[in-house]
Amino acid sequence: KAGVTQTPRYLIKTRGQQVTLSCSPISGHRSVSWYQQTPGQGLQFLFEYFSETQRNKGNFPGRFSGRQFSNSRSEMNVSTLELGDSALYLCASSLRGQGSSYEQYFGPGTRLTVT
Amino acid sequence: DQQVKQNSPSLSVQEGRISILNCDYTNSMFDYFLWYKKYPAEGPTFLISISSIKDKNEDGRFTVFLNKSAKHLSLHIVPSQPGDSAVYFCAAGLGSQGNLIFGKGTKLSVKP
């Protein structure tokens, strides 16, 4: 079974621009979560989607948004990029909500650099 | 306020010996705990998990121990191999919420 895939792997954007990142979960997984990893803050939760609905949200400004499609693929968008948004963005999928399993499986991440 | 803490930023172990990675948490409501291994520029790889109703879970060379009264969990790797060298994260979660709360990680170096 294929793992979680994320595109693109690397991205360089200019301050003020916006960016869209994509995530395809493991086949059969309907829960997709997004995390931001930075050297200072570590891994921090952004939001979770399940069956096209945002089910949980972390403590990030409204510039960070996401959505999920009927095939469970998810996108996250960051508008008006700031230098501090430079980070590794990780997507994880799980069977949460489909049984008792709670393990999250991560993709390789998208490295975003804002200049 | 860090709810999940890994107080040792690094650990060095000889090949073949036991590696013990520790993690403390503050929220007694956490339902489950997980350990992940991470290489630079890659996503975390799931290793092993444990439900809060258990005190031990074993999978091959990896064993996780949970001490609820002390709010402490540990990951034992026996025997350690050079390929185990990576950053290890512990994470905790609540069944009602989809987010994992991660520690800051411990960098394990296994020397041949």
Tab-separated table of C-alpha atoms in Angstrom:
chain	number	residue	atom	x	y	z
A	1	LYS	CA	0.000	0.000	0.000
A	2	ALA	CA	1.429	3.393	-0.951
A	3	GLY	CA	2.256	5.801	1.857
A	4	VAL	CA	1.295	9.420	2.337
A	5	THR	CA	2.510	11.608	-0.505
A	6	GLN	CA	3.040	15.340	-0.461
A	7	THR	CA	3.700	17.772	-3.269
A	8	PRO	CA	5.751	19.733	-3.877
A	9	ARG	CA	8.699	18.600	-1.785
A	10	TYR	CA	10.434	21.968	-1.871
A	11	LEU	CA	9.103	25.458	-2.416
A	12	ILE	CA	10.589	28.947	-2.324
A	13	LYS	CA	8.219	31.876	-2.059
A	14	THR	CA	8.497	35.598	-1.440
A	15	ARG	CA	7.023	37.365	1.553
A	16	GLY	CA	3.431	38.432	0.861
A	17	GLN	CA	2.724	35.640	-1.624
A	18	GLN	CA	0.440	32.717	-1.002
A	19	VAL	CA	1.119	28.996	-1.296
A	20	THR	CA	-0.880	25.784	-1.637
A	21	LEU	CA	0.458	22.427	-0.502
A	22	SER	CA	-1.061	19.090	-1.393
A	23	CYS	CA	-1.362	15.785	0.456
A	24	SER	CA	-2.650	12.373	-0.635
A	25	PRO	CA	-3.367	10.050	2.304
A	26	ILE	CA	-2.897	6.307	2.528
A	27	SER	CA	-5.653	4.566	0.612
A	28	GLY	CA	-8.660	4.043	2.876
A	29	HIS	CA	-7.644	6.701	5.389
A	30	ARG	CA	-10.196	9.473	5.714
A	31	SER	CA	-8.521	11.553	8.418
A	32	VAL	CA	-5.791	13.962	7.328
A	33	SER	CA	-3.881	16.200	9.737
A	34	TRP	CA	-1.358	18.922	9.019
A	35	TYR	CA	1.621	19.888	11.172
A	36	GLN	CA	4.297	22.549	11.012
A	37	GLN	CA	7.839	21.758	12.099
A	38	THR	CA	10.308	24.513	12.929
A	39	PRO	CA	13.607	24.335	14.848
A	40	GLY	CA	12.285	26.587	17.610
A	41	GLN	CA	8.743	25.295	18.108
A	42	GLY	CA	9.076	21.668	17.096
A	43	LEU	CA	6.088	19.857	15.601
A	44	GLN	CA	2.870	21.808	15.979
A	45	PHE	CA	-0.626	20.811	14.928
A	46	LEU	CA	-2.368	22.951	12.326
A	47	PHE	CA	-5.693	21.217	11.605
A	48	GLU	CA	-7.423	17.908	10.952
A	49	TYR	CA	-9.914	17.033	8.247
A	50	PHE	CA	-12.245	14.082	8.125
A	51	SER	CA	-14.774	13.424	5.366
A	52	GLU	CA	-14.270	16.920	3.946
A	53	THR	CA	-14.936	18.637	7.291
A	54	GLN	CA	-12.443	20.372	9.522
A	55	ARG	CA	-12.708	18.503	12.772
A	56	ASN	CA	-9.999	20.104	14.870
A	57	LYS	CA	-7.830	23.204	14.633
A	58	GLY	CA	-4.578	24.267	16.247
A	59	ASN	CA	-3.485	27.680	17.394
A	60	PHE	CA	-2.461	29.271	14.102
A	61	PRO	CA	-3.662	32.518	12.494
A	62	GLY	CA	-6.408	32.566	9.909
A	63	ARG	CA	-3.808	32.897	7.138
A	64	PHE	CA	-3.478	29.125	7.448
A	65	SER	CA	-6.400	27.253	5.949
A	66	GLY	CA	-7.127	23.889	4.470
A	67	ARG	CA	-9.663	21.736	2.777
A	68	GLN	CA	-10.320	18.120	1.979
A	69	PHE	CA	-11.822	16.619	-1.137
A	70	SER	CA	-14.211	13.711	-1.524
A	71	ASN	CA	-11.306	11.378	-2.325
A	72	SER	CA	-9.705	12.364	1.041
A	73	ARG	CA	-6.890	14.286	-0.614
A	74	SER	CA	-6.180	17.493	1.258
A	75	GLU	CA	-4.666	20.874	0.561
A	76	MET	CA	-3.441	23.554	2.879
A	77	ASN	CA	-3.073	27.180	1.938
A	78	VAL	CA	-1.019	29.920	3.526
A	79	SER	CA	-1.808	33.456	2.451
A	80	THR	CA	0.293	36.593	2.875
A	81	LEU	CA	3.425	34.639	3.634
A	82	GLU	CA	5.744	35.837	6.383
A	83	LEU	CA	9.399	34.965	6.930
A	84	GLY	CA	8.389	32.990	10.035
A	85	ASP	CA	6.292	30.650	7.909
A	86	SER	CA	9.471	29.002	6.659
A	87	ALA	CA	9.159	25.448	7.917
A	88	LEU	CA	8.679	21.804	7.070
A	89	TYR	CA	4.953	21.181	6.571
A	90	LEU	CA	3.910	17.630	7.298
A	91	CYS	CA	0.737	15.828	6.444
A	92	ALA	CA	-0.400	12.713	8.295
A	93	SER	CA	-3.231	10.307	7.619
A	94	SER	CA	-4.968	7.898	9.953
A	95	LEU	CA	-7.970	5.655	10.424
A	96	ARG	CA	-9.165	7.849	13.294
A	97	GLY	CA	-12.930	7.937	13.212
A	98	GLN	CA	-13.076	4.643	11.333
A	99	GLY	CA	-12.383	2.339	14.262
A	100	SER	CA	-10.156	2.253	17.312
A	101	SER	CA	-6.888	2.924	15.504
A	102	TYR	CA	-5.220	6.215	16.283
A	103	GLU	CA	-1.761	5.971	14.734
A	104	GLN	CA	-0.922	8.768	12.323
A	105	TYR	CA	1.327	8.101	9.350
A	106	PHE	CA	3.334	10.985	7.988
A	107	GLY	CA	4.343	12.001	4.519
A	108	PRO	CA	7.834	13.241	3.603
A	109	GLY	CA	6.847	16.878	4.068
A	110	THR	CA	7.070	20.047	2.023
A	111	ARG	CA	10.005	22.308	2.833
A	112	LEU	CA	8.772	25.897	2.436
A	113	THR	CA	11.276	28.738	2.395
A	114	VAL	CA	9.983	32.309	2.490
A	115	THR	CA	12.433	34.995	1.391
B	1	ASP	CA	3.500	25.213	28.583
B	2	GLN	CA	4.896	21.961	27.229
B	3	GLN	CA	2.510	19.085	27.804
B	4	VAL	CA	4.984	16.516	26.476
B	5	LYS	CA	8.641	16.789	27.420
B	6	GLN	CA	11.738	14.965	26.310
B	7	ASN	CA	14.370	16.278	28.653
B	8	SER	CA	17.388	14.702	26.982
B	9	PRO	CA	18.208	16.394	23.685
B	10	SER	CA	20.734	13.696	22.831
B	11	LEU	CA	21.812	10.173	23.728
B	12	SER	CA	24.841	8.189	22.635
B	13	VAL	CA	24.883	4.382	22.881
B	14	GLN	CA	27.235	1.636	21.779
B	15	GLU	CA	26.033	-0.799	19.125
B	16	GLY	CA	24.457	-3.895	20.675
B	17	ARG	CA	23.583	-2.174	23.943
B	18	ILE	CA	20.195	-0.933	25.109
B	19	SER	CA	18.924	2.553	24.212
B	20	ILE	CA	16.407	4.072	26.610
B	21	LEU	CA	14.577	7.202	25.525
B	22	ASN	CA	12.387	8.979	28.042
B	23	CYS	CA	9.323	11.170	27.859
B	24	ASP	CA	7.235	12.932	30.510
B	25	TYR	CA	3.771	14.379	30.158
B	26	THR	CA	1.533	16.595	32.240
B	27	ASN	CA	-2.004	15.838	31.047
B	28	SER	CA	-3.395	12.731	32.740
B	29	MET	CA	-6.244	12.671	30.207
B	30	PHE	CA	-4.070	11.527	27.299
B	31	ASP	CA	-5.513	8.316	25.827
B	32	TYR	CA	-2.570	7.073	23.826
B	33	PHE	CA	1.103	7.632	23.220
B	34	LEU	CA	3.279	7.058	20.195
B	35	TRP	CA	6.945	7.039	19.304
B	36	TYR	CA	8.260	8.253	15.973
B	37	LYS	CA	11.701	8.159	14.399
B	38	LYS	CA	12.791	10.972	12.129
B	39	TYR	CA	15.663	11.539	9.742
B	40	PRO	CA	16.523	15.055	8.536
B	41	ALA	CA	14.335	16.359	5.705
B	42	GLU	CA	11.941	13.397	6.028
B	43	GLY	CA	8.614	12.913	7.733
B	44	PRO	CA	8.403	11.062	11.066
B	45	THR	CA	8.143	7.283	10.795
B	46	PHE	CA	5.742	5.582	13.191
B	47	LEU	CA	7.499	3.063	15.464
B	48	ILE	CA	5.228	1.887	18.238
B	49	SER	CA	2.251	3.042	20.273
B	50	ILE	CA	0.597	2.302	23.584
B	51	SER	CA	-2.882	2.889	24.900
B	52	SER	CA	-3.286	4.477	28.309
B	53	ILE	CA	-4.940	1.280	29.579
B	54	LYS	CA	-1.733	-0.696	29.088
B	55	ASP	CA	1.660	-0.419	30.714
B	56	LYS	CA	3.796	-2.172	28.111
B	57	ASN	CA	3.810	-2.824	24.397
B	58	GLU	CA	6.451	-4.724	22.504
B	59	ASP	CA	7.288	-4.921	18.804
B	60	GLY	CA	10.513	-6.652	17.861
B	61	ARG	CA	13.459	-4.678	19.216
B	62	PHE	CA	11.200	-1.885	20.436
B	63	THR	CA	9.345	-1.836	23.752
B	64	VAL	CA	7.385	1.066	25.170
B	65	PHE	CA	6.669	1.288	28.900
B	66	LEU	CA	4.004	3.540	30.384
B	67	ASN	CA	3.942	4.600	34.039
B	68	LYS	CA	0.704	6.502	34.483
B	69	SER	CA	1.253	7.413	38.110
B	70	ALA	CA	4.547	9.073	37.212
B	71	LYS	CA	3.212	10.393	33.881
B	72	HIS	CA	6.245	8.906	32.228
B	73	LEU	CA	6.883	6.711	29.241
B	74	SER	CA	10.034	5.239	27.825
B	75	LEU	CA	11.149	3.543	24.633
B	76	HIS	CA	13.656	0.710	24.892
B	77	ILE	CA	15.596	-0.400	21.828
B	78	VAL	CA	17.429	-3.697	22.238
B	79	PRO	CA	19.899	-4.330	20.721
B	80	SER	CA	20.723	-0.900	19.328
B	81	GLN	CA	22.003	-0.735	15.762
B	82	PRO	CA	23.809	2.077	13.885
B	83	GLY	CA	20.757	2.385	11.627
B	84	ASP	CA	18.729	3.417	14.674
B	85	SER	CA	20.609	6.719	14.750
B	86	ALA	CA	17.939	9.402	14.266
B	87	VAL	CA	15.791	11.843	16.218
B	88	TYR	CA	13.067	10.160	18.262
B	89	PHE	CA	9.848	11.945	19.129
B	90	CYS	CA	7.242	10.918	21.631
B	91	ALA	CA	3.706	12.114	21.063
B	92	ALA	CA	0.465	11.987	23.007
B	93	GLY	CA	-3.136	12.247	21.963
B	94	LEU	CA	-6.697	12.462	23.196
B	95	GLY	CA	-9.310	10.230	21.631
B	96	SER	CA	-11.715	13.105	21.128
B	97	GLN	CA	-9.205	15.214	19.237
B	98	GLY	CA	-7.217	14.554	16.113
B	99	ASN	CA	-4.022	16.284	17.056
B	100	LEU	CA	-0.886	14.757	18.448
B	101	ILE	CA	1.201	16.748	20.908
B	102	PHE	CA	4.881	16.148	20.353
B	103	GLY	CA	7.942	16.402	22.520
B	104	LYS	CA	10.980	18.276	21.173
B	105	GLY	CA	12.810	15.061	20.329
B	106	THR	CA	15.930	13.187	21.427
B	107	LYS	CA	18.782	12.623	18.997
B	108	LEU	CA	20.051	9.061	19.319
B	109	SER	CA	23.529	8.169	18.076
B	110	VAL	CA	24.444	4.497	17.990
B	111	LYS	CA	28.180	4.039	17.592
B	112	PRO	CA	29.647	0.917	15.946
